[in-house]
CSV table of C-alpha atoms in Angstrom, one decimal:
chain,number,residue,atom,x,y,z
O,86,MET,CA,54.1,101.7,92.8
O,87,LYS,CA,51.9,99.1,91.1
O,88,LYS,CA,53.4,96.8,88.5
O,89,GLY,CA,50.2,97.1,86.4
O,90,ARG,CA,50.7,100.8,85.8
O,91,PHE,CA,54.4,100.2,85.0
O,92,PHE,CA,53.7,97.6,82.2
O,93,ALA,CA,50.8,99.7,80.9
O,94,VAL,CA,53.2,102.5,80.4
O,95,LEU,CA,55.5,100.2,78.4
O,96,SER,CA,52.6,98.9,76.3
O,97,PHE,CA,51.5,102.5,75.6
O,98,MET,CA,54.9,103.6,74.6
O,99,THR,CA,55.2,100.7,72.1
O,100,ALA,CA,51.8,101.5,70.7
O,101,CYS,CA,52.8,105.1,70.1
O,102,ALA,CA,55.8,104.0,68.1
O,103,LEU,CA,53.5,102.1,65.7
O,104,VAL,CA,51.1,105.0,65.1
O,105,TRP,CA,52.1,107.8,62.7
O,106,PRO,CA,49.5,110.2,61.5
O,107,SER,CA,49.5,111.5,58.0
O,108,VAL,CA,49.6,115.2,57.1
O,109,ASP,CA,45.9,115.1,56.0
O,110,ASP,CA,44.6,114.2,59.5
O,111,HIS,CA,47.2,116.3,61.4
O,112,VAL,CA,44.5,118.3,63.2
O,113,PHE,CA,42.9,115.2,64.7
O,114,ALA,CA,46.4,113.8,65.4
O,115,ASN,CA,47.5,117.0,67.1
O,116,GLU,CA,44.5,116.9,69.5
O,117,GLY,CA,45.1,113.2,70.3
O,118,LEU,CA,48.8,113.7,70.9
O,119,ASN,CA,48.3,116.8,73.1
O,120,GLU,CA,45.9,114.8,75.2
O,121,LYS,CA,48.3,111.9,75.5
O,122,ILE,CA,51.2,114.3,76.4
O,123,SER,CA,49.0,115.8,79.1
O,124,ASN,CA,48.1,112.4,80.5
O,125,VAL,CA,51.8,111.4,80.5
O,126,GLN,CA,52.8,114.7,82.3
O,127,GLU,CA,50.1,114.1,84.9
O,128,GLU,CA,51.4,110.6,85.4
O,129,ARG,CA,54.9,111.8,85.7
O,130,LYS,CA,53.8,114.5,88.2
O,131,SER,CA,52.1,111.9,90.4
O,132,ASN,CA,55.1,109.6,90.0
O,133,GLN,CA,57.6,112.3,91.0
O,134,GLU,CA,55.5,113.2,94.0
O,135,GLN,CA,55.7,109.6,95.2
O,136,ALA,CA,59.5,109.7,94.6
O,137,ARG,CA,59.8,112.9,96.5
O,138,GLN,CA,57.9,111.5,99.5
O,139,THR,CA,59.9,108.3,99.4
O,140,GLU,CA,63.2,110.4,99.2
O,141,GLU,CA,62.0,112.3,102.3
O,142,GLU,CA,61.5,109.1,104.2
O,143,LEU,CA,64.9,107.9,102.9
O,144,LYS,CA,66.5,111.1,104.1
O,145,ALA,CA,65.0,110.6,107.5
O,146,VAL,CA,66.3,107.1,107.7
O,147,SER,CA,69.7,108.2,106.5
O,148,GLN,CA,69.8,110.8,109.2
O,149,GLN,CA,68.9,108.2,111.7
O,150,LEU,CA,71.7,106.0,110.4
O,151,SER,CA,74.1,108.9,110.6
O,152,SER,CA,73.1,109.5,114.2
O,153,LEU,CA,74.0,105.9,114.9
O,154,ASN,CA,77.4,106.3,113.4
O,155,GLN,CA,79.0,107.5,116.6
O,156,GLU,CA,77.5,104.5,118.5
O,157,ILE,CA,78.8,102.2,115.8
O,158,ARG,CA,82.2,103.8,116.0
O,159,ILE,CA,82.3,103.3,119.8
O,160,ILE,CA,81.3,99.6,119.4
O,161,ASP,CA,83.9,99.2,116.7
O,162,GLU,CA,86.6,100.7,119.0
O,163,LYS,CA,85.5,98.3,121.8
O,164,THR,CA,85.5,95.4,119.4
O,165,SER,CA,89.0,96.2,118.2
O,166,GLU,CA,90.2,96.6,121.8
O,167,THR,CA,88.6,93.2,122.6
O,168,ASN,CA,90.3,91.6,119.6
O,169,GLN,CA,93.6,93.0,120.8
O,170,ASN,CA,93.0,91.8,124.3
O,171,LEU,CA,92.3,88.3,122.8
O,172,ARG,CA,95.6,88.4,120.9
O,173,ASP,CA,97.5,89.5,124.0
O,174,LYS,CA,95.8,86.9,126.2
O,175,GLN,CA,96.6,84.2,123.6
O,176,ALA,CA,100.2,85.3,123.7
O,177,GLU,CA,100.2,85.0,127.5
O,178,ILE,CA,98.7,81.5,127.3
O,179,ASP,CA,101.4,80.5,124.8
O,180,GLU,CA,104.1,81.9,127.1
O,181,VAL,CA,102.8,80.1,130.2
O,182,THR,CA,102.4,76.9,128.1
O,183,LYS,CA,106.1,77.1,127.1
O,184,GLU,CA,107.1,77.8,130.7
O,185,ILE,CA,105.2,74.7,131.9
O,186,GLU,CA,106.9,72.6,129.2
O,187,ARG,CA,110.3,73.9,130.3
O,188,LEU,CA,109.6,73.1,133.9
O,189,LYS,CA,108.4,69.6,133.0
O,190,GLU,CA,111.7,69.0,131.2
O,191,GLU,CA,113.7,70.2,134.2
O,192,LEU,CA,111.6,68.0,136.5
O,193,LYS,CA,112.4,65.1,134.3
O,194,VAL,CA,116.1,65.7,134.6
O,195,LEU,CA,115.9,66.2,138.3
O,196,GLU,CA,113.8,63.1,138.9
O,197,GLU,CA,116.4,61.1,136.9
O,198,ARG,CA,119.2,62.5,139.0
O,199,ILE,CA,117.4,61.6,142.2
O,200,ALA,CA,116.7,58.1,140.9
O,201,GLU,CA,120.4,57.6,140.1
O,202,ARG,CA,121.4,58.9,143.6
O,203,ASP,CA,118.7,56.7,145.2
O,204,ASN,CA,120.4,53.7,143.6
O,205,LEU,CA,123.8,54.9,144.8
O,206,LEU,CA,122.6,55.3,148.4
O,207,LYS,CA,120.9,51.9,148.3
O,208,ASP,CA,124.2,50.3,147.2
O,209,ARG,CA,126.1,52.3,149.9
O,210,ALA,CA,123.6,51.2,152.5
O,211,LYS,CA,123.8,47.6,151.4
O,212,SER,CA,127.6,47.7,151.6
O,213,MET,CA,127.5,49.1,155.1
O,214,TYR,CA,125.0,46.5,156.2
O,215,GLN,CA,127.2,43.7,154.8
O,216,SER,CA,130.3,45.1,156.7
O,217,GLY,CA,128.4,45.1,160.0
O,218,GLY,CA,126.7,48.4,159.7
O,219,ALA,CA,129.7,50.7,159.7
O,220,VAL,CA,133.3,51.0,158.5
O,221,ASN,CA,135.7,49.3,160.9
O,222,TYR,CA,137.8,52.4,161.7
O,223,LEU,CA,140.0,50.6,164.2
O,224,GLU,CA,141.1,48.0,161.7
O,225,VAL,CA,141.9,50.7,159.2
O,226,ILE,CA,144.0,52.7,161.6
O,227,LEU,CA,145.9,49.7,163.2
O,228,GLY,CA,146.6,48.3,159.8
O,229,ALA,CA,148.9,51.3,159.1
O,230,LYS,CA,152.5,50.3,158.2
O,231,ASN,CA,154.0,53.6,159.5
O,232,PHE,CA,153.0,57.0,160.7
O,233,GLY,CA,152.7,58.5,157.2
O,234,ASP,CA,150.4,55.6,156.2
O,235,PHE,CA,148.5,56.2,159.4
O,236,LEU,CA,147.9,59.9,158.4
O,237,ASP,CA,146.9,58.9,154.8
O,238,ARG,CA,144.3,56.4,156.2
O,239,ILE,CA,142.9,59.0,158.6
O,240,SER,CA,142.6,61.4,155.7
O,241,ALA,CA,140.9,58.8,153.5
O,242,LEU,CA,138.3,58.0,156.2
O,243,SER,CA,137.5,61.7,156.5
O,244,VAL,CA,137.1,62.0,152.7
O,245,ILE,CA,134.7,59.0,152.7
O,246,ALA,CA,132.7,60.4,155.5
O,247,GLN,CA,132.5,63.9,153.8
O,248,GLN,CA,131.4,62.3,150.5
O,249,ASP,CA,128.7,60.4,152.3
O,250,LYS,CA,127.5,63.6,153.9
O,251,ASN,CA,127.7,65.5,150.5
O,252,ILE,CA,125.6,62.8,148.8
O,253,LEU,CA,123.0,62.9,151.5
O,254,ASP,CA,122.9,66.8,151.5
O,255,ALA,CA,122.6,66.9,147.7
O,256,HIS,CA,119.9,64.3,147.8
O,257,VAL,CA,117.9,66.3,150.4
O,258,ALA,CA,118.4,69.5,148.3
O,259,ASP,CA,117.2,67.8,145.1
O,260,TYR,CA,114.1,66.5,146.8
O,261,GLU,CA,113.4,70.0,148.1
O,262,GLU,CA,114.0,71.4,144.6
O,263,LEU,CA,111.7,68.7,143.2
O,264,GLU,CA,108.9,69.8,145.5
O,265,ARG,CA,109.5,73.4,144.7
O,266,MET,CA,109.3,72.8,140.9
O,267,LYS,CA,106.2,70.7,141.3
O,268,SER,CA,104.6,73.5,143.2
O,269,LYS,CA,105.6,76.0,140.5
O,270,VAL,CA,104.2,73.8,137.8
O,271,THR,CA,100.9,73.5,139.7
O,272,GLU,CA,100.9,77.3,140.1
O,273,LYS,CA,101.6,77.8,136.4
O,274,LEU,CA,98.8,75.4,135.5
O,275,SER,CA,96.4,77.3,137.7
O,276,THR,CA,97.5,80.6,135.9
O,277,LEU,CA,96.9,78.9,132.6
O,278,GLU,CA,93.4,77.9,133.6
O,279,GLU,CA,92.7,81.5,134.6
O,280,HIS,CA,94.0,82.8,131.3
O,281,LEU,CA,91.9,80.3,129.4
O,282,SER,CA,88.8,81.3,131.3
O,283,GLU,CA,89.6,85.0,130.6
O,284,LEU,CA,90.0,84.1,126.9
O,285,GLU,CA,86.6,82.5,126.8
O,286,ARG,CA,85.1,85.6,128.6
O,287,LEU,CA,86.7,87.9,126.0
O,288,LYS,CA,85.3,85.8,123.2
O,289,ALA,CA,81.8,85.9,124.7
O,290,LYS,CA,82.2,89.7,125.1
O,291,LEU,CA,83.3,90.0,121.5
O,292,GLU,CA,80.2,88.1,120.3
O,293,VAL,CA,77.9,90.3,122.4
O,294,GLN,CA,79.5,93.4,120.8
O,295,ARG,CA,79.1,92.0,117.3
O,296,LYS,CA,75.4,91.2,117.9
O,297,GLU,CA,74.8,94.6,119.4
O,298,LYS,CA,76.2,96.2,116.3
O,299,ASP,CA,74.3,94.0,113.9
O,300,GLN,CA,71.0,94.7,115.7
O,301,LEU,CA,71.8,98.4,115.7
O,302,LEU,CA,72.2,98.4,111.9
O,303,ALA,CA,69.8,95.7,110.8
O,304,SER,CA,66.4,97.5,111.1
O,305,VAL,CA,67.7,100.8,109.8
O,306,GLN,CA,69.6,99.4,106.8
O,307,THR,CA,66.7,97.1,105.8
O,308,LYS,CA,64.3,100.0,105.7
O,309,GLU,CA,66.9,102.1,103.9
O,310,SER,CA,67.4,99.4,101.3
O,311,ASP,CA,63.6,99.0,100.8
O,312,LEU,CA,63.1,102.7,100.3
O,313,GLN,CA,66.0,102.9,97.9
O,314,SER,CA,64.6,100.0,95.9
O,315,ASN,CA,61.3,101.9,95.7
O,316,ILE,CA,63.0,105.0,94.5
O,317,ASP,CA,64.9,103.1,91.9
O,318,MET,CA,61.7,101.6,90.6
O,319,LEU,CA,60.0,105.1,90.5
O,320,ASP,CA,63.0,106.5,88.7
O,321,ALA,CA,62.9,103.7,86.2
O,322,GLU,CA,59.2,104.4,85.5
O,323,ASP,CA,59.8,108.1,85.3
O,324,GLU,CA,62.5,107.4,82.7
O,325,ILE,CA,60.0,105.5,80.6
O,326,LEU,CA,57.4,108.2,81.0
O,327,ARG,CA,60.0,110.8,80.0
O,328,SER,CA,60.9,108.8,76.9
O,329,GLN,CA,57.2,108.5,76.0
O,330,GLU,CA,56.7,112.2,76.5
O,331,ARG,CA,59.7,112.9,74.4
O,332,SER,CA,58.5,110.6,71.6
O,333,LEU,CA,55.0,112.1,71.6
O,334,THR,CA,56.5,115.7,71.6
O,335,ASN,CA,58.7,114.7,68.6
O,336,GLN,CA,55.7,113.4,66.7
O,337,LEU,CA,53.8,116.6,67.4
O,338,THR,CA,56.7,118.7,66.3
O,339,GLU,CA,57.0,116.7,63.0
O,340,LEU,CA,53.3,117.0,62.3
O,341,GLU,CA,53.4,120.8,62.9
O,342,THR,CA,56.5,121.1,60.7
O,343,GLU,CA,54.9,119.2,57.9
O,344,ARG,CA,51.8,121.3,58.2
O,345,ILE,CA,53.8,124.5,57.9
O,346,SER,CA,56.5,123.7,55.4
O,347,ALA,CA,55.7,120.2,54.1
O,348,ALA,CA,59.4,120.2,53.3
O,349,HIS,CA,61.2,117.5,55.0
O,350,THR,CA,61.2,115.7,58.3
O,351,PRO,CA,63.9,116.8,60.5
O,352,SER,CA,66.4,114.2,61.2
O,353,ARG,CA,66.3,112.9,64.8
O,354,SER,CA,69.0,111.4,66.8
O,355,ASN,CA,68.4,109.5,70.0
O,356,GLY,CA,71.5,111.2,71.4
O,357,ASN,CA,72.8,108.0,72.9
O,358,THR,CA,76.5,107.5,72.8
O,359,ILE,CA,77.9,104.0,73.2
O,360,GLU,CA,81.3,104.0,74.8
O,361,ASN,CA,83.2,100.8,74.9
O,362,LYS,CA,85.3,100.4,78.0
O,363,PRO,CA,88.8,99.1,77.4
O,364,VAL,CA,89.3,95.5,78.1
O,365,VAL,CA,91.5,95.3,81.2
O,366,THR,CA,93.6,92.3,81.5
O,367,ASN,CA,95.5,91.0,84.5
O,368,SER,CA,98.1,93.6,85.4
O,369,GLY,CA,100.0,91.6,88.0
O,370,PHE,CA,97.5,92.1,90.9
O,371,MET,CA,97.1,89.4,93.5
O,372,ARG,CA,94.1,88.6,95.8
O,373,PRO,CA,94.2,90.8,98.8
O,374,ALA,CA,92.9,88.1,101.2
O,375,THR,CA,92.2,84.4,101.3
O,376,GLY,CA,88.6,83.2,101.4
O,377,SER,CA,85.6,82.8,99.2
O,378,ILE,CA,83.8,85.6,97.3
O,379,THR,CA,80.6,86.3,99.3
O,380,SER,CA,79.3,89.2,97.2
O,381,GLU,CA,80.2,90.3,93.7
O,382,TYR,CA,80.5,93.8,92.1
O,383,GLY,CA,77.3,95.1,90.6
O,384,PRO,CA,73.6,95.6,91.6
O,385,ARG,CA,72.7,94.6,95.1
O,386,TRP,CA,69.8,95.4,97.4
O,387,GLY,CA,68.5,98.1,95.0
O,388,ARG,CA,71.8,99.9,94.5
O,389,VAL,CA,75.3,99.3,93.0
O,390,HIS,CA,77.8,97.4,95.1
O,391,HIS,CA,81.0,99.0,94.0
O,392,GLY,CA,83.4,96.3,95.2
O,393,MET,CA,83.9,92.6,95.9
O,394,ASP,CA,83.5,91.0,99.3
O,395,ILE,CA,85.8,88.2,100.5
O,396,GLY,CA,84.4,86.5,103.6
O,397,LYS,CA,86.2,85.1,106.7
O,398,ASN,CA,83.7,82.2,106.5
O,399,GLY,CA,83.9,81.2,110.2
O,400,ARG,CA,87.7,80.9,110.2
O,401,SER,CA,89.3,81.3,113.6
O,402,GLY,CA,92.3,83.5,114.2
O,403,ASP,CA,93.4,86.6,112.3
O,404,VAL,CA,93.1,86.8,108.5
O,405,PRO,CA,95.8,89.1,107.0
O,406,ILE,CA,94.9,91.7,104.4
O,407,VAL,CA,97.7,92.4,101.9
O,408,ALA,CA,98.3,95.0,99.2
O,409,ALA,CA,97.1,93.6,95.8
O,410,GLN,CA,99.9,95.5,94.1
O,411,GLU,CA,102.8,97.7,95.1
O,412,GLY,CA,101.9,101.3,95.6
O,413,ARG,CA,101.6,104.3,97.9
O,414,ILE,CA,99.1,104.5,100.8
O,415,THR,CA,96.9,107.6,100.2
O,416,THR,CA,94.4,106.9,103.0
O,417,ALA,CA,94.6,104.9,106.2
O,418,GLN,CA,91.8,105.8,108.7
O,419,TYR,CA,88.4,105.1,110.1
O,420,SER,CA,85.0,106.1,108.6
O,421,SER,CA,81.5,105.3,109.8
O,422,SER,CA,80.7,103.4,106.6
O,423,TYR,CA,84.0,101.7,105.7
O,424,GLY,CA,85.2,101.3,109.3
O,425,ASN,CA,89.0,100.9,109.3
O,426,TYR,CA,90.0,101.2,105.7
O,427,VAL,CA,93.0,101.8,103.4
O,428,VAL,CA,93.3,103.3,99.9
O,429,ILE,CA,96.5,102.5,97.8
O,430,SER,CA,97.4,104.3,94.6
O,431,HIS,CA,99.2,102.1,92.0
O,432,ASN,CA,101.0,103.0,88.7
O,433,VAL,CA,100.2,100.3,86.2
O,434,GLU,CA,101.8,100.8,82.8
O,435,GLY,CA,101.5,104.6,83.2
O,436,GLN,CA,97.8,104.4,84.4
O,437,GLN,CA,96.8,105.3,87.9
O,438,ILE,CA,94.8,102.5,89.6
O,439,SER,CA,93.4,102.9,93.2
O,440,THR,CA,92.5,99.9,95.4
O,441,LEU,CA,90.4,100.2,98.6
O,442,TYR,CA,90.3,97.7,101.5
O,443,ALA,CA,87.5,98.2,104.1
O,444,HIS,CA,86.1,97.0,107.4
O,445,MET,CA,89.5,95.9,108.7
O,446,ASP,CA,89.9,95.1,112.4
O,447,ARG,CA,93.3,96.7,112.6
O,448,LEU,CA,95.5,99.0,110.4
O,449,ASP,CA,99.1,98.1,110.0
O,450,VAL,CA,100.1,101.0,107.7
O,451,ASN,CA,100.0,104.8,107.6
O,452,ALA,CA,99.1,107.3,104.9
O,453,GLY,CA,102.1,108.3,102.8
O,454,GLN,CA,103.8,104.9,103.2
O,455,ASN,CA,105.0,102.9,100.3
O,456,VAL,CA,104.0,99.2,100.3
O,457,ALA,CA,105.1,96.2,98.3
O,458,LYS,CA,102.8,93.7,96.6
O,459,GLY,CA,101.7,91.2,99.2
O,460,GLN,CA,102.7,93.3,102.2
O,461,GLN,CA,100.3,93.0,105.1
O,462,ILE,CA,98.3,96.2,105.6
O,463,GLY,CA,95.8,95.1,108.3
O,464,LEU,CA,93.6,92.3,109.5
O,465,MET,CA,90.1,91.2,108.3
O,466,GLY,CA,87.4,92.6,110.5
O,467,ASN,CA,83.8,93.8,110.9
O,468,THR,CA,84.2,97.6,111.5
O,469,GLY,CA,81.9,100.3,110.0
O,470,GLN,CA,78.6,99.4,108.3
O,471,SER,CA,79.3,95.7,108.1
O,472,PHE,CA,77.6,92.4,109.0
O,473,GLY,CA,80.1,89.7,109.8
O,474,ALA,CA,83.9,89.8,109.3
O,475,HIS,CA,84.9,90.2,105.7
O,476,LEU,CA,87.0,92.4,103.3
O,477,HIS,CA,85.3,94.8,101.0
O,478,PHE,CA,87.7,95.4,98.1
O,479,GLU,CA,87.3,98.1,95.4
O,480,VAL,CA,89.2,98.9,92.3
O,481,HIS,CA,89.1,102.4,90.7
O,482,THR,CA,90.6,103.6,87.4
O,483,GLY,CA,92.2,106.8,88.6
O,484,GLY,CA,91.9,108.2,92.1
O,485,TRP,CA,89.1,107.1,94.5
O,486,ASN,CA,86.2,109.5,94.8
O,487,ALA,CA,83.1,109.5,97.1
O,488,SER,CA,80.7,109.1,94.1
O,489,LYS,CA,82.7,106.0,93.0
O,490,SER,CA,82.2,107.1,89.4
O,491,ASN,CA,85.3,105.3,88.2
O,492,SER,CA,84.9,102.0,90.0
O,493,VAL,CA,85.4,98.8,88.0
O,494,ASN,CA,84.8,95.1,88.7
O,495,PRO,CA,87.9,93.9,90.7
O,496,ARG,CA,87.7,90.6,88.8
O,497,GLN,CA,89.2,92.4,85.8
O,498,TYR,CA,92.4,92.7,87.7
O,499,LEU,CA,92.5,89.7,90.0
O,500,PRO,CA,93.9,86.3,89.0
């Protein structure tokens, strides 16, 4: 659609509002108005044909997008599985790291015990060297005062010899245990390296899956958005043409009425009703996730964005999604557009309010479950028709419906 034609229509409509034929020249005015109405109708017909063709193209693109939904779901499932594998692998890494730290502490204690025994054996060896290299057993035995003392001395010598043997045996055992524990630490460190390598492989796999999904959606969604914008512009122009046609028809009717009865001009009403929405104040809701707002509620890409997006913004690790207010889970499932999503019904001062949380990586709740304000219901993700990990958050006055006719700006409720 050309902008020149669009603004010409606006100018023409304004001009018509300034022209009002008198009863005396109603014949001339009737002919002029009929011609103008015919021109507007032709314009509308051409405009509507363009809109029809564009809608056909949009329908084809939408069908193409629908055919991709199964592929997208498979990728989402693979992505969720990879995310879970990442969490499991990280848990294994944490466990092995703790085990290594514990072994290192045990090694430290063992090495200290060996060092103390080393000093004891060194002192023992020094004492034996100074006494000639061995205990003078003959002097000990001949120095006995009586037979009982003789037996006591023999027993003492046996105890000393056994203690020396026990010390040496314990020392050898500790050295063997030291080598075994060092080998175990080396083995655990090797396992840790394998886990870290696997973690990097999983991260790379996750990135490939995300790019695959983005590429799958990008071209189709861009074309769909462009076609929808074109349709919206054609609809806007048609609305102006319809208003112009209605204005011209009203003028023609009034002129004909004046010609017949010359009584009075029928009162006209534009039929518009202005309905003021109630001001909604903060009703105790909390933000459902941390992070900055990446997209607001309202017009976006040629259509209405019925929610608010909170981005992950490059943060590593899991970002919890929590219930903005206490309520009951009415929906917890997967859809091709929302991915993994949850709908919660709340009772706020006798009014039903529904909140929706979309594109989650994981669901932690089930339909029918009651949740408290701030309770975790899932993890921020990138499932469904989504580019990049974020939370799409909607608020509806009443129950949620597919047309989203009762959606409102979440900022009215959030602190």
